[in-house]
Short mmCIF file of C-alpha atoms in Angstrom, two decimals:
data_model
loop_
_atom_site.label_atom_id
_atom_site.label_comp_id
_atom_site.label_asym_id
_atom_site.label_seq_id
_atom_site.Cartn_x
_atom_site.Cartn_y
_atom_site.Cartn_z
CA MET A 1 -1.54 5.67 -8.67
CA TYR A 2 -0.71 2.96 -6.11
CA LEU A 3 -0.36 5.51 -3.30
CA ILE A 4 -3.90 6.86 -3.80
CA ARG A 5 -5.25 4.01 -1.68
CA PHE A 6 -3.25 5.22 1.31
CA ALA A 7 -4.87 8.65 1.05
CA LEU A 8 -8.05 7.08 2.45
CA LEU A 9 -7.03 7.59 6.08
CA PRO A 10 -5.94 11.24 5.64
CA VAL A 11 -9.23 11.94 3.83
CA LEU A 12 -11.19 10.37 6.68
CA GLY A 13 -9.19 12.50 9.10
CA LEU A 14 -10.10 15.63 7.16
CA ILE A 15 -13.77 14.60 7.24
CA TYR A 16 -13.46 14.32 11.02
CA LEU A 17 -11.89 17.77 11.21
CA SER A 18 -14.65 19.25 9.05
CA GLY A 19 -17.17 17.89 11.56
CA PHE A 20 -16.00 20.48 14.06
CA LEU A 21 -17.34 23.18 11.72
CA VAL A 22 -20.78 21.54 11.68
CA GLY A 23 -21.07 19.86 15.06
CA GLY A 24 -23.67 17.30 16.05
CA HIS A 25 -23.60 13.84 14.52
CA TRP A 26 -21.15 14.98 11.84
CA LEU A 27 -18.43 14.55 14.46
CA SER A 28 -18.99 10.78 14.21
CA ALA A 29 -19.45 10.69 10.42
CA SER A 30 -15.93 9.57 9.53
CA LEU A 31 -16.02 6.74 12.09
CA ILE A 32 -19.34 5.55 10.67
CA ILE A 33 -17.79 5.59 7.18
CA VAL A 34 -14.88 3.49 8.47
CA VAL A 35 -17.25 0.95 10.02
CA ILE A 36 -19.23 0.59 6.78
CA LEU A 37 -16.11 0.35 4.59
CA ALA A 38 -14.30 -2.08 6.88
CA THR A 39 -17.25 -4.43 7.40
CA LEU A 40 -19.86 -4.49 4.64
CA VAL A 41 -17.56 -3.36 1.82
CA GLU A 42 -14.36 -5.16 2.83
CA GLU A 43 -16.06 -8.49 3.40
CA SER A 44 -17.71 -8.27 -0.04
CA VAL A 45 -14.77 -7.46 -2.30
CA PRO A 46 -11.75 -9.55 -3.39
CA ASP A 47 -8.48 -9.37 -1.48
CA ASP A 48 -5.71 -7.01 -2.52
CA ARG A 49 -2.63 -9.01 -3.53
CA SER A 50 -0.94 -6.28 -5.56
CA SER A 51 2.79 -5.58 -5.19
CA PRO A 52 3.47 -2.73 -7.59
CA GLU A 53 6.90 -1.49 -8.55
CA GLY A 54 8.04 2.05 -9.21
CA VAL A 55 6.29 3.70 -6.24
CA PRO A 56 7.28 7.41 -5.91
CA GLU A 57 9.22 6.94 -2.70
CA ARG A 58 9.54 10.61 -1.71
CA ILE A 59 5.77 11.01 -1.65
CA ALA A 60 5.33 7.62 0.03
CA PHE A 61 7.91 8.59 2.64
CA VAL A 62 6.18 11.83 3.62
CA LEU A 63 2.53 10.68 3.42
CA PRO A 64 2.34 9.02 6.88
CA MET A 65 3.95 12.04 8.54
CA LEU A 66 1.01 14.24 7.50
CA HIS A 67 -1.09 12.59 10.18
CA LEU A 68 0.67 14.45 12.97
CA PRO A 69 -0.74 17.92 12.13
CA VAL A 70 -4.17 16.37 11.48
CA LEU A 71 -4.24 14.62 14.88
CA ALA A 72 -2.80 17.65 16.68
CA THR A 73 -5.51 19.84 15.14
CA ALA A 74 -8.24 17.34 16.01
CA THR A 75 -6.98 17.17 19.59
CA GLY A 76 -6.95 20.94 19.90
CA LEU A 77 -10.48 21.25 18.49
CA ALA A 78 -11.80 18.50 20.77
CA ALA A 79 -10.36 20.30 23.78
CA TYR A 80 -11.90 23.55 22.53
CA TYR A 81 -15.32 21.88 22.29
CA LEU A 82 -15.06 20.90 25.95
CA SER A 83 -14.05 24.38 27.08
CA ASP A 84 -15.71 27.74 27.52
CA TRP A 85 -13.21 29.35 25.15
CA ARG A 86 -14.59 31.47 22.32
CA PHE A 87 -11.53 32.64 20.37
CA LEU A 88 -12.03 30.44 17.27
CA GLY A 89 -14.97 32.36 15.87
CA GLU A 90 -18.73 32.02 15.67
CA THR A 91 -18.82 29.15 13.16
CA ILE A 92 -17.17 26.70 15.54
CA ASN A 93 -18.82 28.24 18.59
CA ALA A 94 -22.25 27.76 17.02
CA ALA A 95 -21.39 24.18 16.00
CA ARG A 96 -20.29 23.46 19.56
CA ALA A 97 -23.48 24.95 20.95
CA ARG A 98 -25.68 22.59 18.93
CA THR A 99 -23.70 19.48 19.95
CA ASP A 100 -25.38 17.59 22.77
CA ALA A 101 -23.81 15.20 25.28
CA VAL A 102 -24.37 12.06 23.17
CA GLN A 103 -22.85 13.72 20.12
CA MET A 104 -19.95 14.95 22.25
CA PHE A 105 -19.33 11.34 23.26
CA GLY A 106 -19.21 10.42 19.56
CA MET A 107 -16.63 13.15 19.04
CA VAL A 108 -14.43 11.84 21.86
CA PHE A 109 -14.80 8.18 20.86
CA SER A 110 -13.91 9.07 17.25
CA LEU A 111 -10.86 10.94 18.53
CA GLY A 112 -9.76 7.88 20.49
CA PHE A 113 -10.27 5.73 17.40
CA TYR A 114 -8.00 8.04 15.42
CA TYR A 115 -5.46 7.91 18.23
CA GLY A 116 -5.26 4.18 17.56
CA VAL A 117 -5.54 4.07 13.77
CA ALA A 118 -3.69 7.24 12.76
CA GLY A 119 -1.65 7.69 15.93
CA ILE A 120 -0.29 4.35 17.09
CA ASN A 121 -0.55 2.61 13.73
CA ILE A 122 1.26 5.32 11.77
CA GLY A 123 3.59 5.89 14.71
CA HIS A 124 4.47 2.20 14.47
CA GLU A 125 5.39 2.64 10.82
CA LEU A 126 7.60 5.63 11.55
CA ILE A 127 9.54 4.30 14.56
CA HIS A 128 10.83 1.48 12.36
CA ARG A 129 12.64 3.99 10.16
CA ARG A 130 16.23 5.09 10.62
CA ASP A 131 15.98 8.87 10.21
CA ARG A 132 15.43 11.07 13.25
CA ALA A 133 12.58 13.11 11.74
CA SER A 134 10.46 10.01 11.16
CA ILE A 135 11.20 8.54 14.59
CA LEU A 136 10.40 11.82 16.34
CA THR A 137 7.17 12.19 14.36
CA GLY A 138 6.28 8.60 15.19
CA ARG A 139 6.86 9.18 18.89
CA TRP A 140 4.64 12.27 18.86
CA LEU A 141 1.93 10.22 17.14
CA LEU A 142 2.25 7.54 19.83
CA SER A 143 2.00 10.22 22.52
CA PHE A 144 -1.66 10.91 21.76
CA ALA A 145 -2.67 7.50 23.12
CA LEU A 146 -0.44 7.85 26.18
CA ASP A 147 1.73 4.91 25.12
CA PRO A 148 5.33 5.95 25.84
CA GLY A 149 6.63 2.41 26.22
CA PHE A 150 5.57 1.14 22.80
CA VAL A 151 8.67 2.42 21.00
CA VAL A 152 10.85 0.44 23.44
CA GLU A 153 8.81 -2.73 23.97
CA HIS A 154 7.90 -3.15 20.31
CA ILE A 155 11.35 -2.62 18.82
CA HIS A 156 13.49 -4.30 21.47
CA ASN A 157 11.24 -7.10 22.70
CA HIS A 158 8.26 -7.87 20.48
CA HIS A 159 10.21 -8.28 17.25
CA ARG A 160 12.88 -10.31 18.98
CA HIS A 161 10.63 -12.64 20.96
CA VAL A 162 7.43 -12.79 18.89
CA GLY A 163 5.59 -16.06 19.26
CA THR A 164 7.39 -17.02 22.50
CA PRO A 165 6.41 -16.67 26.17
CA ALA A 166 8.91 -13.77 26.47
CA ASP A 167 6.68 -11.62 24.26
CA PRO A 168 3.69 -10.20 26.17
CA ALA A 169 2.19 -9.04 22.83
CA THR A 170 1.70 -12.65 21.70
CA ALA A 171 -1.52 -13.97 23.22
CA PRO A 172 -1.47 -17.70 23.97
CA ARG A 173 -4.40 -19.84 22.96
CA GLY A 174 -7.39 -19.49 25.22
CA MET A 175 -6.46 -16.03 26.53
CA GLY A 176 -9.38 -13.65 25.97
CA PHE A 177 -8.80 -10.14 24.71
CA TRP A 178 -9.75 -8.30 27.90
CA ARG A 179 -7.26 -10.31 29.91
CA PHE A 180 -4.69 -9.66 27.19
CA LEU A 181 -5.38 -5.92 27.30
CA TRP A 182 -4.79 -5.86 31.05
CA ARG A 183 -1.54 -7.77 30.55
CA MET A 184 -0.32 -5.20 28.01
CA LEU A 185 -1.30 -2.28 30.24
CA THR A 186 0.69 -3.78 33.12
CA VAL A 187 3.31 -6.31 32.01
CA GLY A 188 3.84 -4.60 28.65
CA ASN A 189 4.60 -1.21 30.20
CA LEU A 190 6.74 -2.74 32.95
CA SER A 191 8.70 -4.60 30.27
CA ALA A 192 9.30 -1.34 28.38
CA TRP A 193 10.62 0.36 31.53
CA THR A 194 12.89 -2.59 32.36
CA ILE A 195 14.32 -2.74 28.85
CA GLU A 196 14.93 1.01 28.67
CA THR A 197 16.67 1.18 32.05
CA LYS A 198 18.93 -1.73 31.05
CA LEU A 199 19.80 -0.03 27.76
CA LEU A 200 20.65 3.17 29.65
CA ALA A 201 22.73 1.23 32.19
CA ARG A 202 24.87 -0.15 29.37
CA LYS A 203 25.68 3.46 28.46
CA GLY A 204 26.48 4.31 32.05
CA LYS A 205 23.32 6.40 32.50
CA PRO A 206 20.79 6.26 35.36
CA ALA A 207 17.18 5.18 34.91
CA LEU A 208 15.94 8.76 35.31
CA ASP A 209 18.28 10.15 32.67
CA PRO A 210 16.59 12.76 30.41
CA SER A 211 17.17 10.48 27.42
CA ASN A 212 14.90 7.77 28.89
CA ARG A 213 12.35 7.25 26.10
CA VAL A 214 9.61 6.17 28.48
CA LEU A 215 9.96 9.39 30.45
CA THR A 216 10.26 11.63 27.40
CA GLY A 217 7.24 9.85 25.94
CA LEU A 218 5.27 10.66 29.08
CA ALA A 219 6.35 14.28 28.75
CA MET A 220 5.02 14.34 25.19
CA SER A 221 1.67 12.96 26.35
CA ALA A 222 1.62 15.55 29.14
CA VAL A 223 1.27 18.24 26.45
CA TRP A 224 -2.10 16.84 25.35
CA LEU A 225 -3.15 16.07 28.93
CA GLY A 226 -2.33 19.65 29.90
CA LEU A 227 -4.34 20.98 26.98
CA PHE A 228 -7.46 19.10 28.08
CA ALA A 229 -6.86 20.09 31.70
CA ALA A 230 -6.68 23.76 30.70
CA ALA A 231 -9.83 23.36 28.63
CA ALA A 232 -12.05 21.56 31.14
CA GLY A 233 -10.17 20.82 34.35
CA TRP A 234 -10.58 17.36 35.86
CA ARG A 235 -13.40 16.62 33.45
CA GLY A 236 -11.05 17.34 30.55
CA ILE A 237 -8.37 15.10 32.04
CA ALA A 238 -10.85 12.22 32.43
CA ILE A 239 -12.09 12.67 28.85
CA TYR A 240 -8.56 12.74 27.44
CA LEU A 241 -7.62 9.59 29.38
CA GLY A 242 -10.76 7.92 28.02
CA ALA A 243 -9.86 8.82 24.43
CA ALA A 244 -6.29 7.60 24.99
CA LEU A 245 -7.62 4.31 26.37
CA VAL A 246 -9.78 3.84 23.26
CA GLY A 247 -6.67 4.33 21.12
CA LYS A 248 -4.60 1.95 23.24
CA THR A 249 -7.40 -0.63 23.16
CA TYR A 250 -7.47 -0.51 19.38
CA LEU A 251 -3.69 -1.02 19.25
CA GLU A 252 -3.86 -4.02 21.54
CA VAL A 253 -6.78 -5.66 19.77
CA ILE A 254 -4.69 -5.50 16.59
CA ASN A 255 -1.70 -6.96 18.44
CA TYR A 256 -4.02 -9.65 19.74
CA ILE A 257 -5.44 -10.75 16.40
CA GLU A 258 -2.05 -10.57 14.64
CA HIS A 259 -0.40 -13.15 16.90
CA TYR A 260 -3.11 -15.06 18.76
CA GLY A 261 -2.22 -18.69 19.33
CA ILE A 262 0.90 -18.80 17.14
CA VAL A 263 4.06 -20.17 18.73
CA ARG A 264 7.75 -20.15 17.87
CA VAL A 265 10.61 -22.06 19.43
CA PRO A 266 12.77 -19.48 21.22
CA GLY A 267 15.97 -18.72 19.33
CA THR A 268 14.71 -19.90 15.95
CA THR A 269 14.36 -17.62 12.93
CA VAL A 270 11.17 -15.57 12.62
CA GLU A 271 9.39 -16.73 9.48
CA PRO A 272 6.19 -15.63 7.67
CA ARG A 273 4.24 -18.38 9.45
CA HIS A 274 4.83 -16.74 12.82
CA SER A 275 2.21 -13.99 12.32
CA TRP A 276 -1.34 -13.91 11.04
CA ASN A 277 -1.52 -12.16 7.68
CA SER A 278 -4.42 -10.43 5.94
CA ASN A 279 -4.81 -9.19 2.39
CA ARG A 280 -8.19 -7.51 2.84
CA ARG A 281 -8.41 -4.23 0.93
CA ILE A 282 -9.88 -1.68 3.33
CA SER A 283 -7.83 -2.88 6.30
CA SER A 284 -4.64 -2.66 4.25
CA TRP A 285 -5.46 0.74 2.78
CA ILE A 286 -6.51 2.41 6.02
CA LEU A 287 -3.69 0.84 8.06
CA PHE A 288 -0.89 1.44 5.53
CA ASN A 289 -0.38 -2.27 4.79
CA LEU A 290 -0.03 -3.25 8.45
CA PRO A 291 -2.18 -6.36 7.79
CA ARG A 292 0.67 -7.66 5.62
CA HIS A 293 2.11 -8.48 8.98
CA SER A 294 4.00 -11.63 8.08
CA HIS A 295 6.28 -9.68 5.77
CA HIS A 296 6.68 -6.95 8.38
CA HIS A 297 8.04 -9.42 10.91
CA ILE A 298 10.63 -10.93 8.59
CA ALA A 299 11.65 -7.49 7.29
CA PRO A 300 10.90 -4.88 10.03
CA LEU A 301 12.71 -2.10 8.15
CA GLN A 302 10.66 -2.59 4.99
CA PRO A 303 8.46 0.51 4.48
CA TYR A 304 4.72 0.09 4.15
CA TRP A 305 4.73 0.48 0.36
CA GLY A 306 7.19 -2.40 0.01
CA LEU A 307 5.29 -4.96 2.09
CA LYS A 308 4.08 -7.93 0.06
CA PRO A 309 1.14 -10.31 0.59
CA LEU A 310 3.32 -13.49 0.89
CA PRO A 311 1.01 -16.21 -0.47
CA ASP A 312 2.34 -18.90 1.90
CA ALA A 313 1.64 -16.92 5.10
CA PRO A 314 -1.26 -18.00 7.36
CA CYS A 315 -4.25 -15.69 6.90
CA LEU A 316 -7.00 -14.43 9.19
CA PRO A 317 -10.51 -15.46 8.14
CA HIS A 318 -11.79 -11.85 8.04
CA GLY A 319 -10.52 -8.27 7.82
CA TYR A 320 -9.03 -6.47 10.80
CA PHE A 321 -12.15 -4.59 11.81
CA VAL A 322 -14.41 -7.66 11.82
CA MET A 323 -11.74 -9.67 13.64
CA SER A 324 -11.42 -6.86 16.19
CA LEU A 325 -15.16 -6.89 16.85
CA CYS A 326 -15.02 -10.66 17.32
CA ALA A 327 -12.09 -10.30 19.75
CA PHE A 328 -14.20 -8.12 22.02
CA VAL A 329 -16.36 -11.23 22.60
CA PRO A 330 -13.80 -13.91 23.61
CA PRO A 331 -16.02 -17.00 23.13
CA LEU A 332 -16.92 -15.80 19.62
CA PHE A 333 -13.29 -15.10 18.79
CA ARG A 334 -12.15 -18.55 19.92
CA ARG A 335 -14.85 -20.07 17.75
CA VAL A 336 -13.85 -18.00 14.70
CA MET A 337 -10.18 -18.87 15.16
CA ALA A 338 -10.60 -22.59 15.84
CA ARG A 339 -10.34 -23.63 12.19
CA PRO A 340 -7.46 -21.25 11.28
CA LEU A 341 -5.49 -22.53 14.29
CA ASP A 342 -6.10 -26.14 13.25
CA GLY A 343 -4.84 -25.18 9.80
CA TRP A 344 -1.76 -23.48 11.25
CA ASP A 345 -0.92 -26.55 13.33
CA ARG A 346 -1.35 -28.82 10.31
CA ASP A 347 0.15 -26.76 7.49
CA HIS A 348 2.59 -24.30 9.05
CA ALA A 349 3.91 -25.46 12.41
CA SER A 350 7.12 -27.39 12.75
CA ALA A 351 7.21 -30.60 14.80
CA ASN A 352 8.70 -28.72 17.74
CA GLU A 353 6.05 -26.01 17.49
CA ARG A 354 3.27 -28.60 17.41
CA ALA A 355 4.73 -29.99 20.61
CA LEU A 356 4.52 -26.54 22.17
CA VAL A 357 0.83 -26.11 21.33
CA ALA A 358 -0.16 -29.64 22.33
CA PRO A 359 -0.74 -28.75 26.03
CA ALA A 360 -3.08 -25.92 25.00
CA ALA A 361 -5.01 -28.01 22.50
#
């Protein structure tokens, strides 16, 4: 029964797919449902602090991997909607015909949202596993949002250097989200390339070796880019890049809220206090327990169904979606986070960590 909660995202994905059979505003219906659930509902119900035992692990193992065919189908249908193709039958052709430009925008924005939530988020879960099938599936999920460097930067740098200046995914106090996003699009990707080329050099391989994960990740993304190009030429390319940017933006706003303002002395052990945690229900259910981020950082190989709420971890004041909306308005976000940061300094930081944050205070 515990796993039923994690069926929420696949169900929302299926609702999105069904919208292609109807067209119009139905193409945005699942995103509207997410917004309602993750704001009005989530902020009104108690937190989820359950840690059940006896989860059917085979089902739990496969469940995230089901998002790849859903996202691939959604991507194909979105490209079809932008094209002049007519091979899918009159039902979809008629639905496409009654979808105007504004509704088409809703379709593309919803696709980008799923690239972030079901692509990068689930891809993140899968690249932490040890088996090749999961890692490959995770990389394909990451490819939708044109983020080939994430698998390298996240595994080899973020988890090692979280909370320190060496981690570009940890936003220092006072840095607004839009500046942070630009940093991740530039410094984050450059870091991934540098790390991967160094790893290849240790094996005696050149930077342009076919096993370079940044390059193979770009090749994966080129499949989706090529599909949109075939469907609608340069217009299709621009639309795909826009959807990918929406997905990447959602990833980075999550990165931003998970680590904003927290510091760690380089070389010290990563502890639960070095990430912002959240036990809000809808965020946890849709994002496969990603908000239990403090446990994830002390046990990166722990699968989503084994992540625990950790009562002593510092918590965000709201759920992920509300915090994300606040982050888009930097002055509002700083105001919302002022009290939690004061609490972190007082109740969680070591003496050396308080010394690190003193200049920013």
